[in-house]
Tab-separated table of C-alpha atoms and ligand atoms in Angstrom:
chain	number	residue	atom	x	y	z
A	9	MET	CA	1.458	20.240	-0.454
A	10	SER	CA	-1.080	17.477	-0.002
A	11	THR	CA	-0.478	14.684	2.491
A	12	GLY	CA	-1.663	12.370	-0.224
A	13	LYS	CA	-4.300	9.807	-1.031
A	14	VAL	CA	-3.481	6.376	0.315
A	15	LEU	CA	-5.014	3.180	-1.045
A	16	ILE	CA	-4.869	0.433	1.588
A	17	VAL	CA	-5.169	-3.145	0.324
A	18	ASP	CA	-5.516	-5.942	2.879
A	19	ASP	CA	-7.807	-8.954	3.107
A	20	GLU	CA	-8.149	-8.594	6.897
A	21	LEU	CA	-10.879	-6.196	7.977
A	22	GLU	CA	-9.188	-5.446	11.292
A	23	VAL	CA	-5.946	-4.417	9.574
A	24	ARG	CA	-7.852	-2.215	7.129
A	25	GLN	CA	-9.644	-0.511	9.996
A	26	ILE	CA	-6.476	0.124	12.018
A	27	LEU	CA	-4.595	1.521	9.005
A	28	GLN	CA	-7.535	3.561	7.770
A	29	GLU	CA	-8.150	5.172	11.136
A	30	PHE	CA	-4.466	5.897	11.796
A	31	LEU	CA	-3.634	7.300	8.368
A	32	ALA	CA	-6.803	9.409	8.258
A	33	HIS	CA	-5.851	10.799	11.656
A	34	LYS	CA	-2.445	11.700	10.160
A	35	GLY	CA	-4.227	13.760	7.524
A	36	HIS	CA	-4.169	11.380	4.565
A	37	GLU	CA	-7.175	10.756	2.405
A	38	VAL	CA	-7.702	7.009	2.649
A	39	TYR	CA	-9.572	4.291	0.778
A	40	ALA	CA	-9.453	0.665	1.919
A	41	ALA	CA	-9.804	-2.250	-0.500
A	42	GLY	CA	-10.253	-5.847	0.665
A	43	SER	CA	-8.839	-7.588	-2.413
A	44	GLY	CA	-6.566	-7.191	-5.423
A	45	PRO	CA	-9.434	-6.729	-7.909
A	46	GLU	CA	-11.029	-4.103	-5.670
A	47	ALA	CA	-7.676	-2.302	-5.477
A	48	LEU	CA	-7.330	-2.289	-9.282
A	49	ASN	CA	-10.787	-0.703	-9.566
A	50	ALA	CA	-9.829	1.923	-7.004
A	51	LEU	CA	-6.866	3.041	-9.147
A	52	ASP	CA	-9.375	4.720	-11.467
A	53	THR	CA	-12.055	5.739	-8.981
A	54	PHE	CA	-9.915	6.891	-6.030
A	55	LYS	CA	-6.707	7.866	-7.905
A	56	PRO	CA	-4.265	7.165	-5.058
A	57	ASP	CA	-0.851	8.825	-4.643
A	58	VAL	CA	0.502	5.737	-2.905
A	59	VAL	CA	-0.622	2.138	-2.339
A	60	LEU	CA	-0.089	0.074	0.816
A	61	LEU	CA	-0.377	-3.508	-0.392
A	62	ASP	CA	-0.592	-6.666	1.711
A	63	VAL	CA	1.410	-9.557	0.244
A	64	SER	CA	-0.641	-12.416	1.658
A	65	MET	CA	-4.186	-12.374	0.291
A	66	PRO	CA	-6.414	-15.166	-1.078
A	67	GLU	CA	-7.054	-15.476	-4.833
A	68	MET	CA	-5.122	-12.513	-6.266
A	69	ASP	CA	-2.191	-12.156	-3.863
A	70	GLY	CA	-0.089	-9.045	-3.315
A	71	VAL	CA	2.602	-10.118	-5.789
A	72	GLU	CA	0.084	-10.535	-8.616
A	73	THR	CA	-1.685	-7.308	-7.623
A	74	LEU	CA	1.675	-5.481	-7.602
A	75	LYS	CA	2.455	-6.720	-11.133
A	76	ARG	CA	-0.888	-5.469	-12.410
A	77	ILE	CA	-0.598	-2.083	-10.686
A	78	VAL	CA	2.924	-1.596	-12.093
A	79	ALA	CA	1.666	-2.518	-15.573
A	80	LEU	CA	-1.216	-0.024	-15.333
A	81	GLN	CA	0.513	2.818	-13.479
A	82	PRO	CA	4.308	2.418	-13.488
A	83	THR	CA	4.971	5.646	-11.581
A	84	LEU	CA	2.515	4.959	-8.728
A	85	PRO	CA	4.518	4.053	-5.589
A	86	VAL	CA	3.495	0.738	-4.022
A	87	ILE	CA	4.613	-0.114	-0.490
A	88	MET	CA	4.358	-3.803	0.280
A	89	VAL	CA	3.293	-4.969	3.738
A	90	THR	CA	4.628	-8.420	4.454
A	91	ALA	CA	4.788	-10.794	7.414
A	92	ASN	CA	7.620	-12.610	5.627
A	93	ALA	CA	10.254	-9.903	5.181
A	94	ASP	CA	13.206	-12.155	4.330
A	95	VAL	CA	15.721	-11.064	1.735
A	96	GLY	CA	14.337	-13.402	-0.940
A	97	ILE	CA	10.801	-12.056	-0.936
A	98	THR	CA	11.730	-8.407	-0.382
A	99	SER	CA	14.270	-8.323	-3.208
A	100	LYS	CA	11.714	-10.030	-5.452
A	101	LEU	CA	9.102	-7.379	-4.570
A	102	LEU	CA	11.517	-4.522	-5.207
A	103	GLY	CA	12.548	-6.177	-8.477
A	104	LEU	CA	8.895	-6.247	-9.533
A	105	GLY	CA	8.643	-2.508	-8.988
A	106	ALA	CA	7.607	-2.065	-5.356
A	107	ALA	CA	8.809	1.260	-3.958
A	108	ASP	CA	9.365	-0.023	-0.418
A	109	TYR	CA	8.242	-2.694	2.016
A	110	ILE	CA	7.119	-2.750	5.617
A	111	PRO	CA	7.352	-5.828	7.824
A	112	LYS	CA	4.290	-7.078	9.710
A	113	PRO	CA	3.521	-6.599	12.554
A	114	PHE	CA	3.966	-2.958	11.574
A	115	ASP	CA	4.978	0.102	13.528
A	116	LEU	CA	2.320	2.703	12.675
A	117	GLU	CA	4.592	5.749	12.968
A	118	TYR	CA	7.181	4.084	10.731
A	119	LEU	CA	4.423	3.214	8.285
A	120	ASP	CA	3.199	6.821	8.190
A	121	GLN	CA	6.771	7.988	7.530
A	122	ALA	CA	7.173	5.506	4.682
A	123	VAL	CA	3.874	6.686	3.169
A	124	SER	CA	4.813	10.368	3.485
A	125	ILE	CA	8.224	9.783	1.889
A	126	GLN	CA	6.597	8.165	-1.151
A	127	VAL	CA	3.953	10.902	-1.436
A	128	SER	CA	6.568	13.668	-1.445
A	129	ALA	CA	8.809	11.736	-3.842
A	130	ALA	CA	5.863	11.371	-6.216
A	131	GLN	CA	5.048	15.089	-5.910
A	132	ASP	CA	8.664	15.964	-6.759
A	133	ARG	CA	8.560	14.022	-10.022
B	205	MG	MG1	-3.333	-10.826	4.370
């Protein structure tokens, strides 16, 4: 069973680098996108098993990007990464089709677990 292909989407280079390095070390195949439009392109080119999507990004934010991903690939699990994890925003994200959410600043081991859970759930479908 594959450990899965993870598409990371975050506008901050440092965050992309930390996540990319950590998740690659955990055995995932990883692609990092710096914006919503770049992430949408990567759906076709990289074909991720799971998406880690930052909520706060300039221009196309994570909410808009989530809506477009769900419209294009409704079964692809999207885990939102948000600095503002209050009940209002998280229930909105889940209502829009997010599979899960992770509060920022994130715990890397917890994040890897959340990714692995979504990859195996997707493989079971
Ligand atoms: Mg951001």
